[in-house]
Tab-separated table of C-alpha atoms in Angstrom:
chain	number	residue	atom	x	y	z
D	1	MET	CA	91.794	-92.551	-28.369
D	2	GLY	CA	92.682	-94.476	-31.399
D	3	PHE	CA	93.397	-97.849	-29.633
D	4	ALA	CA	91.739	-101.157	-30.732
D	5	VAL	CA	89.878	-103.112	-28.309
D	6	LEU	CA	87.838	-106.312	-28.012
D	7	GLY	CA	86.077	-107.099	-30.932
D	8	PHE	CA	87.642	-104.131	-33.177
D	9	SER	CA	90.728	-103.814	-35.706
D	10	SER	CA	94.236	-103.025	-34.378
D	11	PRO	CA	95.463	-99.761	-35.925
D	12	PRO	CA	98.773	-98.381	-35.566
D	13	PHE	CA	99.376	-96.320	-32.107
D	14	PRO	CA	98.403	-92.748	-32.460
D	15	THR	CA	102.071	-91.834	-33.284
D	16	GLY	CA	101.745	-93.491	-36.524
D	17	ARG	CA	104.119	-95.903	-35.705
D	18	LEU	CA	103.863	-99.752	-36.102
D	19	TYR	CA	104.961	-101.589	-32.786
D	20	SER	CA	106.510	-105.067	-32.961
D	21	ALA	CA	105.370	-108.002	-30.881
D	22	ASN	CA	107.332	-107.122	-28.054
D	23	GLY	CA	106.171	-103.520	-28.121
D	24	CYS	CA	109.223	-101.942	-29.395
D	25	SER	CA	109.031	-99.567	-32.417
D	26	GLN	CA	110.813	-100.330	-35.786
D	27	SER	CA	111.214	-98.289	-38.976
D	28	ALA	CA	110.884	-99.587	-42.371
D	29	THR	CA	114.314	-98.354	-43.305
D	30	ASN	CA	117.648	-98.597	-41.682
D	31	GLY	CA	118.748	-95.220	-40.630
D	32	GLY	CA	117.894	-92.123	-42.355
D	33	GLY	CA	115.730	-93.412	-44.933
D	34	ALA	CA	118.695	-95.917	-46.462
D	35	VAL	CA	117.342	-98.889	-48.303
D	36	GLU	CA	117.555	-101.785	-46.042
D	37	ASN	CA	120.204	-104.518	-46.835
D	38	PRO	CA	118.536	-107.443	-48.398
D	39	ILE	CA	120.896	-109.921	-46.525
D	40	HIS	CA	119.835	-108.520	-42.802
D	41	LYS	CA	116.088	-107.972	-43.557
D	42	VAL	CA	114.113	-105.986	-40.435
D	43	LYS	CA	111.564	-108.105	-38.831
D	44	PRO	CA	108.211	-107.607	-39.899
D	45	THR	CA	106.351	-105.386	-37.697
D	46	VAL	CA	102.639	-105.941	-36.434
D	47	ALA	CA	100.321	-103.505	-34.515
D	48	VAL	CA	99.992	-104.262	-30.780
D	49	PRO	CA	96.207	-104.170	-29.830
D	50	GLN	CA	95.076	-102.282	-26.587
D	51	TYR	CA	92.353	-103.246	-24.456
D	52	LYS	CA	90.665	-100.884	-22.203
D	53	TRP	CA	89.059	-101.776	-18.718
D	54	ARG	CA	87.182	-99.870	-16.453
D	55	LEU	CA	87.068	-99.821	-12.526
D	56	VAL	CA	84.535	-98.638	-10.069
D	57	ILE	CA	86.580	-98.146	-6.879
D	58	ALA	CA	85.280	-97.581	-3.223
D	59	TYR	CA	87.546	-96.418	-0.505
D	60	ASP	CA	87.957	-94.992	2.828
D	61	GLY	CA	90.140	-92.081	2.529
D	62	THR	CA	90.779	-91.529	6.130
D	63	HIS	CA	94.353	-93.099	6.216
D	64	TYR	CA	95.511	-91.869	2.645
D	65	ALA	CA	96.654	-88.657	1.034
D	66	GLY	CA	94.054	-88.593	-1.597
D	67	TRP	CA	93.757	-90.040	-5.076
D	68	GLN	CA	96.713	-88.608	-6.995
D	69	PHE	CA	99.754	-90.523	-7.435
D	70	GLN	CA	102.654	-90.460	-4.984
D	71	LEU	CA	104.422	-93.013	-3.095
D	72	SER	CA	104.820	-91.442	0.726
D	73	PRO	CA	102.561	-90.907	2.191
D	74	PRO	CA	100.700	-93.457	0.395
D	75	THR	CA	97.369	-92.466	-2.019
D	76	ILE	CA	94.656	-94.808	-3.532
D	77	GLN	CA	96.018	-94.503	-7.116
D	78	CYS	CA	99.422	-95.678	-6.071
D	79	LEU	CA	98.101	-98.769	-4.248
D	80	VAL	CA	95.769	-100.116	-6.962
D	81	GLU	CA	98.245	-99.022	-9.523
D	82	ASN	CA	100.761	-101.352	-7.624
D	83	ALA	CA	98.167	-104.184	-7.385
D	84	LEU	CA	97.772	-103.787	-11.363
D	85	ILE	CA	101.389	-104.081	-11.842
D	86	ARG	CA	101.969	-107.185	-9.768
D	87	ILE	CA	98.795	-108.852	-11.887
D	88	THR	CA	99.371	-107.781	-15.326
D	89	LYS	CA	103.416	-107.689	-15.077
D	90	LEU	CA	103.349	-104.467	-17.156
D	91	GLY	CA	105.144	-101.174	-16.216
D	92	ARG	CA	103.132	-97.909	-14.757
D	93	GLU	CA	103.605	-96.239	-18.320
D	94	ASP	CA	102.215	-99.185	-20.141
D	95	LEU	CA	99.153	-99.511	-17.869
D	96	CYS	CA	98.071	-95.591	-18.284
D	97	PHE	CA	96.150	-95.821	-15.146
D	98	VAL	CA	93.589	-92.924	-14.894
D	99	GLY	CA	91.205	-91.722	-12.415
D	100	ALA	CA	87.764	-89.692	-13.126
D	101	GLY	CA	88.972	-87.366	-10.320
D	102	ARG	CA	91.135	-86.304	-7.402
D	103	THR	CA	89.832	-86.669	-3.914
D	104	ASP	CA	91.887	-84.997	-0.976
D	105	ALA	CA	93.404	-86.540	1.887
D	106	GLY	CA	90.728	-87.689	3.945
D	107	VAL	CA	88.145	-87.569	1.327
D	108	HIS	CA	85.926	-90.900	0.653
D	109	ALA	CA	84.600	-92.377	-2.755
D	110	TRP	CA	82.051	-95.049	-3.258
D	111	GLY	CA	81.972	-94.538	-7.007
D	112	GLN	CA	85.390	-93.491	-8.116
D	113	VAL	CA	85.816	-94.425	-12.114
D	114	ALA	CA	89.364	-95.567	-13.223
D	115	HIS	CA	90.588	-96.958	-16.361
D	116	PHE	CA	93.656	-99.011	-17.742
D	117	VAL	CA	94.646	-100.475	-20.922
D	118	THR	CA	96.484	-103.796	-21.477
D	119	PRO	CA	97.949	-105.439	-24.735
D	120	PHE	CA	96.202	-108.575	-24.226
D	121	ASN	CA	92.871	-109.715	-23.775
D	122	TYR	CA	90.927	-111.516	-20.616
D	123	ASP	CA	88.401	-114.340	-21.289
D	124	SER	CA	86.929	-113.737	-17.816
D	125	LEU	CA	87.348	-110.774	-15.561
D	126	GLU	CA	86.529	-112.558	-12.271
D	127	SER	CA	89.959	-113.669	-11.446
D	128	ILE	CA	91.569	-110.301	-12.069
D	129	HIS	CA	88.795	-108.737	-9.881
D	130	ALA	CA	89.597	-111.146	-6.927
D	131	ALA	CA	93.137	-110.793	-7.191
D	132	LEU	CA	93.028	-107.026	-7.250
D	133	ASN	CA	90.835	-107.049	-4.182
D	134	GLY	CA	93.023	-109.686	-2.367
D	135	LEU	CA	96.186	-107.281	-3.073
D	136	LEU	CA	94.386	-104.327	-1.774
D	137	PRO	CA	94.001	-103.234	1.781
D	138	SER	CA	90.546	-103.716	3.249
D	139	ASP	CA	89.668	-100.071	2.962
D	140	ILE	CA	89.941	-99.881	-0.740
D	141	ARG	CA	87.633	-102.163	-3.091
D	142	VAL	CA	86.973	-102.415	-6.471
D	143	ARG	CA	83.273	-102.842	-6.846
D	144	ASP	CA	83.414	-103.871	-10.641
D	145	ILE	CA	85.538	-104.193	-13.592
D	146	SER	CA	84.487	-104.107	-16.945
D	147	ALA	CA	85.445	-103.850	-20.764
D	148	ALA	CA	85.386	-100.192	-22.163
D	149	VAL	CA	85.243	-98.714	-25.303
D	150	PRO	CA	88.423	-96.993	-27.329
D	151	GLU	CA	86.507	-93.450	-26.810
D	152	PHE	CA	86.017	-94.156	-23.271
D	153	HIS	CA	88.097	-91.863	-20.912
D	154	ALA	CA	87.863	-92.058	-17.035
D	155	ARG	CA	88.427	-88.573	-16.689
D	156	PHE	CA	87.665	-86.796	-19.960
D	157	SER	CA	84.261	-88.488	-20.651
D	158	ALA	CA	82.858	-87.731	-17.623
D	159	LYS	CA	79.704	-85.284	-17.760
D	160	GLY	CA	78.750	-84.910	-14.196
D	161	LYS	CA	79.610	-86.135	-10.554
D	162	VAL	CA	77.771	-86.369	-7.349
D	163	TYR	CA	79.044	-85.619	-3.929
D	164	HIS	CA	77.595	-86.092	-0.569
D	165	TYR	CA	78.657	-84.155	2.577
D	166	LYS	CA	77.361	-85.459	6.062
D	167	ILE	CA	77.251	-83.567	9.039
D	168	TYR	CA	76.205	-85.150	12.476
D	169	ASN	CA	73.888	-82.411	14.309
D	170	ASP	CA	73.915	-83.082	17.888
D	171	THR	CA	75.322	-82.311	21.184
D	172	ILE	CA	77.075	-85.742	21.325
D	173	MET	CA	78.938	-87.186	18.439
D	174	ASP	CA	77.943	-90.528	17.232
D	175	PRO	CA	81.152	-92.517	17.238
D	176	PHE	CA	80.630	-94.366	14.291
D	177	GLN	CA	80.052	-91.559	12.290
D	178	ARG	CA	83.503	-89.920	13.409
D	179	HIS	CA	85.529	-90.595	10.363
D	180	TYR	CA	82.432	-90.032	7.609
D	181	ALA	CA	80.497	-86.892	9.227
D	182	TYR	CA	81.213	-83.498	10.282
D	183	HIS	CA	80.082	-82.957	13.985
D	184	SER	CA	78.363	-79.678	14.574
D	185	VAL	CA	77.106	-78.901	17.913
D	186	TYR	CA	75.620	-75.637	16.765
D	187	LYS	CA	71.790	-76.568	15.949
D	188	LEU	CA	71.143	-75.922	12.496
D	189	ASN	CA	68.547	-74.267	10.760
D	190	THR	CA	67.937	-76.726	7.517
D	191	ALA	CA	65.195	-74.446	6.046
D	192	VAL	CA	67.602	-71.608	5.552
D	193	MET	CA	70.433	-73.970	4.320
D	194	ARG	CA	68.022	-75.198	1.558
D	195	GLU	CA	67.246	-71.783	0.553
D	196	ALA	CA	70.690	-71.011	0.347
D	197	ALA	CA	71.683	-73.819	-1.706
D	198	LYS	CA	69.033	-72.922	-4.304
D	199	HIS	CA	71.276	-69.948	-5.126
D	200	CYS	CA	73.899	-72.536	-6.499
D	201	ILE	CA	71.801	-74.234	-8.624
D	202	GLY	CA	72.195	-73.273	-11.908
D	203	ARG	CA	75.409	-72.243	-14.351
D	204	HIS	CA	77.535	-70.047	-12.394
D	205	ASP	CA	81.325	-68.943	-12.093
D	206	PHE	CA	82.343	-70.479	-9.024
D	207	SER	CA	85.648	-68.417	-8.618
D	208	ALA	CA	84.805	-67.297	-5.205
D	209	PHE	CA	84.486	-70.843	-4.143
D	210	VAL	CA	87.498	-72.455	-5.359
D	211	ASN	CA	91.141	-72.343	-3.546
D	212	VAL	CA	94.569	-71.749	-5.205
D	213	SER	CA	94.705	-74.793	-7.544
D	214	ARG	CA	97.545	-77.458	-7.463
D	215	ASN	CA	99.371	-78.893	-10.480
D	216	ASP	CA	97.344	-78.987	-13.613
D	217	ARG	CA	94.089	-78.041	-11.668
D	218	VAL	CA	93.620	-74.716	-13.564
D	219	LEU	CA	90.097	-75.374	-14.788
D	220	ASP	CA	86.948	-73.308	-16.355
D	221	PRO	CA	85.384	-71.592	-13.322
D	222	VAL	CA	82.102	-71.886	-14.789
D	223	LYS	CA	80.298	-74.890	-13.748
D	224	THR	CA	76.620	-76.260	-13.727
D	225	ILE	CA	75.241	-77.430	-10.406
D	226	PHE	CA	71.884	-79.716	-11.020
D	227	ARG	CA	70.780	-80.020	-7.672
D	228	PHE	CA	71.333	-79.437	-4.233
D	229	ASP	CA	69.520	-81.308	-1.562
D	230	ILE	CA	69.495	-81.186	2.109
D	231	ILE	CA	68.560	-84.829	3.330
D	232	GLU	CA	67.777	-84.996	7.302
D	233	MET	CA	67.873	-88.606	8.700
D	234	GLY	CA	67.766	-87.784	12.448
D	235	ALA	CA	70.870	-86.199	13.742
D	236	LEU	CA	72.458	-86.754	10.329
D	237	LEU	CA	72.413	-84.299	7.572
D	238	GLN	CA	73.286	-85.364	4.330
D	239	LEU	CA	74.141	-82.501	1.756
D	240	GLU	CA	73.699	-84.122	-2.038
D	241	VAL	CA	74.931	-82.000	-4.822
D	242	GLU	CA	75.307	-83.055	-8.247
D	243	GLY	CA	77.016	-80.936	-11.101
D	244	SER	CA	78.785	-80.917	-14.270
D	245	GLY	CA	81.948	-80.660	-12.787
D	246	PHE	CA	83.695	-79.134	-9.569
D	247	LEU	CA	86.902	-76.954	-8.758
D	248	TYR	CA	89.559	-77.612	-6.428
D	249	ARG	CA	87.534	-78.042	-2.746
D	250	GLN	CA	84.273	-76.040	-4.253
D	251	VAL	CA	81.978	-78.644	-2.570
D	252	ARG	CA	83.729	-78.157	0.882
D	253	ASN	CA	83.674	-74.464	0.336
D	254	MET	CA	79.977	-74.189	-0.360
D	255	VAL	CA	79.175	-76.454	2.512
D	256	ALA	CA	81.316	-74.377	4.844
D	257	LEU	CA	79.053	-71.597	3.904
D	258	LEU	CA	76.043	-73.489	4.474
D	259	LEU	CA	77.180	-74.306	7.622
D	260	GLN	CA	77.384	-70.559	8.755
D	261	ILE	CA	74.184	-69.738	7.387
D	262	GLY	CA	72.352	-72.762	9.136
D	263	ARG	CA	73.683	-71.556	12.280
D	264	GLU	CA	72.262	-68.348	11.340
D	265	ALA	CA	75.563	-66.328	11.518
D	266	VAL	CA	75.061	-65.215	7.919
D	267	PRO	CA	71.803	-64.970	5.564
D	268	PRO	CA	70.807	-67.088	2.884
D	269	ASP	CA	71.081	-64.288	0.318
D	270	ILE	CA	74.777	-63.877	0.836
D	271	VAL	CA	75.286	-66.882	-1.520
D	272	PRO	CA	74.518	-64.757	-4.404
D	273	LYS	CA	76.352	-61.669	-3.303
D	274	ILE	CA	79.577	-63.841	-2.871
D	275	LEU	CA	79.304	-65.593	-6.195
D	276	ALA	CA	78.856	-62.252	-8.063
D	277	THR	CA	82.558	-61.201	-6.580
D	278	ARG	CA	84.325	-64.110	-8.273
D	279	ASP	CA	86.801	-63.562	-5.233
D	280	ARG	CA	87.852	-66.219	-3.087
D	281	LYS	CA	88.876	-63.582	-0.349
D	282	GLU	CA	85.126	-62.591	-0.024
D	283	LEU	CA	84.102	-66.137	1.002
D	284	ALA	CA	87.057	-66.110	3.271
D	285	LYS	CA	85.281	-63.516	5.402
D	286	PHE	CA	82.539	-65.815	6.420
D	287	ALA	CA	83.953	-69.347	6.184
D	288	LEU	CA	86.685	-71.519	5.882
D	289	SER	CA	86.760	-74.893	4.069
D	290	ALA	CA	84.685	-77.789	5.660
D	291	PRO	CA	87.077	-80.724	6.778
D	292	PRO	CA	87.471	-83.412	4.307
D	293	HIS	CA	86.157	-86.473	6.240
D	294	GLY	CA	82.428	-85.309	5.651
D	295	LEU	CA	82.875	-85.649	1.747
D	296	CYS	CA	82.428	-88.864	-0.252
D	297	LEU	CA	82.596	-89.058	-4.173
D	298	VAL	CA	79.164	-90.953	-4.776
D	299	ALA	CA	79.055	-91.446	-8.370
D	300	VAL	CA	80.732	-90.213	-11.805
D	301	LYS	CA	78.232	-89.810	-14.752
D	302	TYR	CA	79.133	-90.690	-18.358
D	303	ASN	CA	77.187	-90.797	-21.876
D	304	GLU	CA	75.499	-94.131	-22.264
D	305	ASP	CA	77.453	-94.528	-25.440
D	306	HIS	CA	80.848	-94.551	-23.475
D	307	LEU	CA	79.554	-97.136	-21.280
D	308	ARG	CA	78.417	-99.600	-23.608
D	309	LEU	CA	80.720	-102.837	-23.704
D	310	PRO	CA	82.682	-103.856	-27.125
D	311	SER	CA	81.130	-106.743	-28.690
D	312	GLY	CA	82.877	-109.819	-27.837
D	313	CYS	CA	84.079	-108.865	-24.500
D	314	PRO	CA	83.977	-110.625	-21.284
D	315	PRO	CA	81.211	-110.037	-18.925
D	316	THR	CA	81.286	-107.523	-16.419
D	317	SER	CA	82.802	-108.605	-12.736
D	318	PHE	CA	80.721	-107.564	-9.852
D	319	GLY	CA	82.631	-110.129	-7.625
D	320	ARG	CA	82.159	-114.034	-7.290
D	321	HIS	CA	79.909	-115.436	-4.216
D	322	HIS	CA	81.891	-118.355	-2.646
D	323	THR	CA	79.551	-121.799	-1.615
D	324	VAL	CA	80.117	-124.331	0.895
D	325	SER	CA	79.086	-127.731	-1.126
D	326	LYS	CA	79.209	-129.740	2.512
D	327	CYS	CA	79.555	-128.384	5.853
D	328	LYS	CA	82.741	-129.785	7.783
D	329	LEU	CA	81.923	-128.470	11.192
D	330	PRO	CA	79.374	-130.677	13.352
D	331	PHE	CA	76.083	-128.787	14.543
D	332	TYR	CA	75.141	-128.778	17.943
């Protein structure tokens, strides 16, 4: 990245320019290469260091239009970024706030990862951690905050992601699961669902399982699925999928097909046949995308080198406990 962080030297920005203490770029000459006037000398320039910080964020996506920044309707990135702007007094362009992935509207997260930069250091991260959670609504929480090495990038350093999709398989829906699990009133055959899920494991072209991309979501359709497990917890089924990366709505499309297979509407061997076509229209003949509210981004995985802490940095903040030294209310 070329940025300097705690314990490292502070080179010029990637543009090659030096930046003054107030962040404004200056030139060694006064216009087109002319020698500077000795009477009006340009102030000496200094490189502004940049410190990088990593956040792990959990959120209930029920009332939000996904992660990606937009002002209306509100998104997770917008609210976290606005809180950072208030706390750091920096502009959006200065923070360079980036998330590991774009969860869609209604999708939840337990382990979303993001990073931002500041031109100043923190002696302790507990105060900014508490301030962030104090400004954010209760359905968005920063789980921890830590210093990051210059090479770390929340999105481009990611080596894998883990998603869970929950299905409540009973005639009557548990009202406490209604925002976090899809309700299937059809009795699902988990044995054939597991058999079908095995066909997804490995390196495949998942073009047949991707919706039309939005914005810059044009990615390599070849992905590796490391595992695809189906865990039964009473009426609740938890589909756990871990892969090198995922295309737009890929997980929800895979789950939708497994639901059809679990209902025994189509056989398990339909999966490799659809994969081979590399055609989204072929999948549409059998299944539509599963609803977003059952999906949760559980974790983002990185190489250990990218997760190491810079030397001399403040300790990672996991939040602080509050204690009461003396009870002010009488016991009865």
